[in-house]
PDB file of C-alpha atoms in Angstrom:
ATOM      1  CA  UNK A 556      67.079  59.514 111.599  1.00 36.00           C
ATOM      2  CA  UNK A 557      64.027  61.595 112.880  1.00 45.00           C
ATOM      3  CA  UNK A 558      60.458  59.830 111.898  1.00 55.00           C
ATOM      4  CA  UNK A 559      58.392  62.422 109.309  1.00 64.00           C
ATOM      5  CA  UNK A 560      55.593  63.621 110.775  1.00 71.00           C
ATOM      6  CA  UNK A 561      52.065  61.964 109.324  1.00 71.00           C
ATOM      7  CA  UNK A 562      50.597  64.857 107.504  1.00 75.00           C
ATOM      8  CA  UNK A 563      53.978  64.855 105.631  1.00 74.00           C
ATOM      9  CA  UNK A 564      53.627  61.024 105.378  1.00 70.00           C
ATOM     10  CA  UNK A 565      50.434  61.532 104.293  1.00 70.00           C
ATOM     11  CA  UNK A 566      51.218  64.129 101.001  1.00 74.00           C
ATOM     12  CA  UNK A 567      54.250  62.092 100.127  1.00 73.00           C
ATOM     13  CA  UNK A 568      51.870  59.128  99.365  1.00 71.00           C
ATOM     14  CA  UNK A 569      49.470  61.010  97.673  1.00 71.00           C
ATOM     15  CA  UNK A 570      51.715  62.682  95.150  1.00 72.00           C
ATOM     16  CA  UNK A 571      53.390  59.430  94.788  1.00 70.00           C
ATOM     17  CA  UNK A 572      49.896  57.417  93.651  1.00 68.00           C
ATOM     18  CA  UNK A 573      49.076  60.507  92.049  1.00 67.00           C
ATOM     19  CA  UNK A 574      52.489  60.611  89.458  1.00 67.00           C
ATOM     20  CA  UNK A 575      51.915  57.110  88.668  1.00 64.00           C
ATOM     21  CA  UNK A 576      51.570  55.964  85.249  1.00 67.00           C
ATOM     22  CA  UNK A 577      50.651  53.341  83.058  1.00 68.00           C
ATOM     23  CA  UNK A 578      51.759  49.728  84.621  1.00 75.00           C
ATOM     24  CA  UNK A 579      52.540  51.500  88.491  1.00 72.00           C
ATOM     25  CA  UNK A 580      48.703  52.372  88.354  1.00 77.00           C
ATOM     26  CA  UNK A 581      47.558  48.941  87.710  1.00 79.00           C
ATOM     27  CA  UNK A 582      49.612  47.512  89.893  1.00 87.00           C
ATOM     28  CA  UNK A 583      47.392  49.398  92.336  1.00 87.00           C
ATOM     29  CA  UNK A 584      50.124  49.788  95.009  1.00 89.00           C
ATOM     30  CA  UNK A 585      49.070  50.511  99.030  1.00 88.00           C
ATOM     31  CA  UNK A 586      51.510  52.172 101.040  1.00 89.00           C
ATOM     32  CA  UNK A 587      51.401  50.474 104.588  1.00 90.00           C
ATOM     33  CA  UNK A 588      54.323  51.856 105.790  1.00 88.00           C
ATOM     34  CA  UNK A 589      56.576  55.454 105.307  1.00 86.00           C
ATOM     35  CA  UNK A 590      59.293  56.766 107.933  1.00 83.00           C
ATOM     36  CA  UNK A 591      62.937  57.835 106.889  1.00 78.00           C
ATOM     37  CA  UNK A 592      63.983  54.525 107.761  1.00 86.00           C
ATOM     38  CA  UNK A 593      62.532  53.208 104.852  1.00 92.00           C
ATOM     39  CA  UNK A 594      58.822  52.134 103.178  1.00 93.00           C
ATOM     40  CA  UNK A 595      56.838  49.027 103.129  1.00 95.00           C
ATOM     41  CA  UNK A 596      54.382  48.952  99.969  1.00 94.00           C
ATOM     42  CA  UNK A 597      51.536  46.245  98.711  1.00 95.00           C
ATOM     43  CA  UNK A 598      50.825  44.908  95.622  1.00 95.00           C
ATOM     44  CA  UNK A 599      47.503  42.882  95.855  1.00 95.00           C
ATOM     45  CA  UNK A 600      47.773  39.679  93.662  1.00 95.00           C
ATOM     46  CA  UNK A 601      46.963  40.372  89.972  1.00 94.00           C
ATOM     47  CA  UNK A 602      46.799  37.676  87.539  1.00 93.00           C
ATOM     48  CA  UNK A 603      46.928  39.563  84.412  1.00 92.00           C
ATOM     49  CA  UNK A 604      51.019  39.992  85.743  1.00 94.00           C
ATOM     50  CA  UNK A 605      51.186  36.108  85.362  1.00 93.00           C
ATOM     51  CA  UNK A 606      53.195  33.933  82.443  1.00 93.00           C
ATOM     52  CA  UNK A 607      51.639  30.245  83.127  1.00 92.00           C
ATOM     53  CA  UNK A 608      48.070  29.120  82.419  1.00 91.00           C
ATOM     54  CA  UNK A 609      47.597  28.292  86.551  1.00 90.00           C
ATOM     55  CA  UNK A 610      48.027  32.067  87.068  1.00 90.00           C
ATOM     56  CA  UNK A 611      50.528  32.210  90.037  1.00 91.00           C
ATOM     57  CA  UNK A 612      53.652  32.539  88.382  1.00 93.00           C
ATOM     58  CA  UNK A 613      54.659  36.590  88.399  1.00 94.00           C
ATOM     59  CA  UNK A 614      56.620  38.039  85.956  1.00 94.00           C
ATOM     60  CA  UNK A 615      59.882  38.874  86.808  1.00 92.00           C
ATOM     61  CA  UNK A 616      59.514  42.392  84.845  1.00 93.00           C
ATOM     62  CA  UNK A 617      56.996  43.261  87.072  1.00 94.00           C
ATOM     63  CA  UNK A 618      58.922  42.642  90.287  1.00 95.00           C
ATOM     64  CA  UNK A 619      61.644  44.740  88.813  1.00 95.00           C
ATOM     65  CA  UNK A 620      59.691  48.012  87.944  1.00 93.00           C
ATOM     66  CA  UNK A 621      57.727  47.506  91.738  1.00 94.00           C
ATOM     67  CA  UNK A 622      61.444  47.273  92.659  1.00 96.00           C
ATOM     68  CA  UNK A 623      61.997  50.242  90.609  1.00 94.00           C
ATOM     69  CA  UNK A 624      58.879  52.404  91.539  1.00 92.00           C
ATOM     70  CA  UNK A 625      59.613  51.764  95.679  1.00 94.00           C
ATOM     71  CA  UNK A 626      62.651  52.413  95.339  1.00 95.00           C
ATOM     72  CA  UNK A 627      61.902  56.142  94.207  1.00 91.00           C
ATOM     73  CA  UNK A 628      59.252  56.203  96.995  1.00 90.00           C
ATOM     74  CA  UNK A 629      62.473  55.137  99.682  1.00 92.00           C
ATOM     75  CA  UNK A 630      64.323  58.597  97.941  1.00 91.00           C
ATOM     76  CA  UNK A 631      61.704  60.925  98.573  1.00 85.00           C
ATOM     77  CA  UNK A 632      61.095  60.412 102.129  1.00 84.00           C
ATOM     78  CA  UNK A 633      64.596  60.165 102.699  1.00 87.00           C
ATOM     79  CA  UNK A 634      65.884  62.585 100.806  1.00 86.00           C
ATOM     80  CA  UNK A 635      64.978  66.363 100.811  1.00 83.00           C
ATOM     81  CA  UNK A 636      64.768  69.191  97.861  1.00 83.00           C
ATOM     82  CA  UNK A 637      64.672  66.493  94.857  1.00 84.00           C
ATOM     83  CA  UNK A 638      63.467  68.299  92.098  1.00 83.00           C
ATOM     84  CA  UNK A 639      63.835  64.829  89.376  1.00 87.00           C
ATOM     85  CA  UNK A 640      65.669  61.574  90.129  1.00 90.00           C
ATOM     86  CA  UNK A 641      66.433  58.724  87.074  1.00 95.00           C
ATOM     87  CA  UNK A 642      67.202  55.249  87.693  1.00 96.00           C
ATOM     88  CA  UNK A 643      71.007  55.080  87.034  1.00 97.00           C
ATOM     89  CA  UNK A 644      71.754  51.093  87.837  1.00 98.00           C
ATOM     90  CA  UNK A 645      68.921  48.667  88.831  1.00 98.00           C
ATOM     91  CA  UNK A 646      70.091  45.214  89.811  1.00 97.00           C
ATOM     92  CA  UNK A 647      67.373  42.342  91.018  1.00 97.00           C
ATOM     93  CA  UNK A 648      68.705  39.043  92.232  1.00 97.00           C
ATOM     94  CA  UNK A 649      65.543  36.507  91.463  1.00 96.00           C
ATOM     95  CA  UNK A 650      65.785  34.115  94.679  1.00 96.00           C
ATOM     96  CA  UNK A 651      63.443  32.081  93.940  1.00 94.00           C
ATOM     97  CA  UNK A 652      60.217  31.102  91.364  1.00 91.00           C
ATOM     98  CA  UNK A 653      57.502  34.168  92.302  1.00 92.00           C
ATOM     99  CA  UNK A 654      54.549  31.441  92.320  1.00 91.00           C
ATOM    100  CA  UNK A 655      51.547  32.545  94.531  1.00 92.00           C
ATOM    101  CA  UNK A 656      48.474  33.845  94.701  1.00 92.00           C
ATOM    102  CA  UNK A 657      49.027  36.339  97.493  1.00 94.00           C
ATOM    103  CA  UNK A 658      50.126  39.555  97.709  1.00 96.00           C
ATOM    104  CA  UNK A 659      53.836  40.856  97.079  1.00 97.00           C
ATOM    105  CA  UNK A 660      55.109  42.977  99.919  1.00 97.00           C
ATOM    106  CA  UNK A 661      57.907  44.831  99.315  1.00 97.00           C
ATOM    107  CA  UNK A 662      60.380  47.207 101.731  1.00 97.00           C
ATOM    108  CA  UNK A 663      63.089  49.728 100.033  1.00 97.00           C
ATOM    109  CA  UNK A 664      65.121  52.249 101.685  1.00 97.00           C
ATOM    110  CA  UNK A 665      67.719  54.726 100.599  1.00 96.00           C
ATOM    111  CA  UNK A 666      70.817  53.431 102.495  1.00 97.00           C
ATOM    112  CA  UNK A 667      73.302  55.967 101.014  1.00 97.00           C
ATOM    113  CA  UNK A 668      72.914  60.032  99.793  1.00 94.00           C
ATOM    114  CA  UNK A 669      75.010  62.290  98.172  1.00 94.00           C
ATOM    115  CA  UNK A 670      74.119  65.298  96.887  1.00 91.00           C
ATOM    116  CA  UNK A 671      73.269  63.953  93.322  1.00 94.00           C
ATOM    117  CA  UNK A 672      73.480  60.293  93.889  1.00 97.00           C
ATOM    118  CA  UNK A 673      70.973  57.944  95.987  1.00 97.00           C
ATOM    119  CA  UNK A 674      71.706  54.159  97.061  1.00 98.00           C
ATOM    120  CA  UNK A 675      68.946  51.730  97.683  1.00 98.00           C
ATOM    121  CA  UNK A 676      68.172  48.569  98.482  1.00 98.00           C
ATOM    122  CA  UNK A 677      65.154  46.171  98.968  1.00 98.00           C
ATOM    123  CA  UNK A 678      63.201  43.207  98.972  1.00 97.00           C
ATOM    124  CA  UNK A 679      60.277  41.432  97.733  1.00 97.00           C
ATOM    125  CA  UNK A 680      57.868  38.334  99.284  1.00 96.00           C
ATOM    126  CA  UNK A 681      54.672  37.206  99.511  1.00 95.00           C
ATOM    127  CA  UNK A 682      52.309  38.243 102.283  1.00 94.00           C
ATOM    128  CA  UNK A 683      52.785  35.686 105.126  1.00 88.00           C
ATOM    129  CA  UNK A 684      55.891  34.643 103.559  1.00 90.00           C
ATOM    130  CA  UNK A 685      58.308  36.951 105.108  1.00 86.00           C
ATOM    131  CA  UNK A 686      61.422  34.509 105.772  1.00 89.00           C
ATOM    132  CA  UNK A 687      61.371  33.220 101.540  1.00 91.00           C
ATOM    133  CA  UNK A 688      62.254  36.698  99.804  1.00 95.00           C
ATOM    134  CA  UNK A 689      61.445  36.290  96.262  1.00 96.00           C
ATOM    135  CA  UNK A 690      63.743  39.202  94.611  1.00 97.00           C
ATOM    136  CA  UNK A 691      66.229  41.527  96.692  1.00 97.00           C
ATOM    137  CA  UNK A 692      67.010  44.850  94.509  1.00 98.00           C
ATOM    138  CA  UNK A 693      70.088  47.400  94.634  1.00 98.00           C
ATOM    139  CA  UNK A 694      69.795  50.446  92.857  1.00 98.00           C
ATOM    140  CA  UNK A 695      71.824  53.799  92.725  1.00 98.00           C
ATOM    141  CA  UNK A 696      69.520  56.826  91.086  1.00 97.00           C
ATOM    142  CA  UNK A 697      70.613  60.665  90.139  1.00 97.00           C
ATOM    143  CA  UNK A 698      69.575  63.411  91.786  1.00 94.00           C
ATOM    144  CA  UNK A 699      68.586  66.814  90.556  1.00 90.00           C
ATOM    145  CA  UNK A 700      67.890  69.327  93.098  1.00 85.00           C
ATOM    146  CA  UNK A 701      66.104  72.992  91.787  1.00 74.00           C
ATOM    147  CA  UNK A 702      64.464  75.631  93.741  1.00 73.00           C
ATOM    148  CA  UNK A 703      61.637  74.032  94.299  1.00 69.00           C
ATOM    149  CA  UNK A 704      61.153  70.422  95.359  1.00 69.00           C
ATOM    150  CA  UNK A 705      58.711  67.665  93.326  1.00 68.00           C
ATOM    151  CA  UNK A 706      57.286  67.012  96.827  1.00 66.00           C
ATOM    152  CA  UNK A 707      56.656  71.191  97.437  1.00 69.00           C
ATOM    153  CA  UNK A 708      56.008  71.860  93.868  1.00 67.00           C
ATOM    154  CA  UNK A 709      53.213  68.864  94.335  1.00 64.00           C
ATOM    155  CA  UNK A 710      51.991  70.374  97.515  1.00 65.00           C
ATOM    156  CA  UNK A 711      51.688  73.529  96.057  1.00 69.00           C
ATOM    157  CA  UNK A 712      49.465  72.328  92.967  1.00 58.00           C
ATOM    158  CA  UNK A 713      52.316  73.962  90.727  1.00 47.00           C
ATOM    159  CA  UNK A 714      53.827  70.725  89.253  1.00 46.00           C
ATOM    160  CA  UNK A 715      51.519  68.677  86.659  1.00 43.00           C
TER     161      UNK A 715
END
C-alpha cells in the first residue's frame, strides 16, 4: 500500500484527538506512528486506570476501549470516504496480568475492507516490553460511506 503523505498524517491525528471523548481524552493518547500499514499509539502510565492499592495493575476495560479507540484510528488511514463506522465485534485475548508502571504501546491495523465492513487486529505491551504482549484484539466495524468523508468534513470545519 502507498505511505499517506505527512500533512495528511498530520490532519488525521488531529481530528482523531480532537473527536475524543470522555475516557479516550484522559487516556491522553500520542500518536507515534500513522502509514496505511497500520498505527502505533501511546498511552503514558496513569494510575487512576489501576484496580490494586500498589497502582500497577491496569484494568482490563481500559485496554479494551484503547483497543477499541486504535482500532478506529487503523480504519481511517486505511480506509477512504468513511462518513461513520460502529464497533460490530470486539474480541481481546488478555495474555497476561497488565502490571507496570510504564507506558502501554499499542499497534492496530485494518487487515481486511469491504465496502461496509472493516477487519482489524492489534496488540498491546508495555514500553520496553515489546516481546510480552499484554492483550492482542480482533475487531470487525461497519462502514457508512456519504458524500462527504468524517476526515474531509473535519478538514473542512463542517463536521462538529
Amino acid at each position: 500500500m502507498a505511505e499517506i503523505t505527512q500533512k495528511k498524517m498530520e490532519q488525521i491525528a488531529l481530528m482523531w484527538n480532537a473527536r475524543g471523548k470522555g475516557l479516550i481524552t484522559h487516556m491522553a493518547l500520542d500518536i507515534e506512528e500513522v502509514s496505511t500499514e497500520g498505527v502505533r499509539v501511546r498511552m503514558p502510565f496513569n494510575p487512576d486506570f489501576c484496580v490494586d492499592a500498589d497502582q500497577t495493575l491496569l484494568h482490563g476495560g481500559i485496554l479494551t476501549a484503547l483497543l477499541d479507540s486504535v482500532f478506529g484510528l487503523a480504519n481511517f488511514v486505511a480506509i477512504d470516504g468513511v462518513s461513520t463506522m460502529a464497533t460490530l465485534d470486539l474480541r481481546v485475548d488478555y495474555l497476561r496480568p497488565a502490571r507496570s508502571r510504564a507506558d502501554v504501546i499499542v499497534t492496530a491495523h485494518c487487515f481486511r475492507k469491504t465496502r461496509h465492513i472493516a477487519f482489524d487486529s492489534g496488540s498491546i505491551w508495555f514500553d520496553g516490553h515489546e516481546e510480552a504482549e499484554i492483550a492482542r484484539g480482533t475487531a470487525s466495524f461497519a462502514l457508512t460511506r456519504g458524500e462527504t468523508s468524517l476526515f474531509d468534513a473535519m478538514t473542512e470545519g463542517k463536521a462538529s
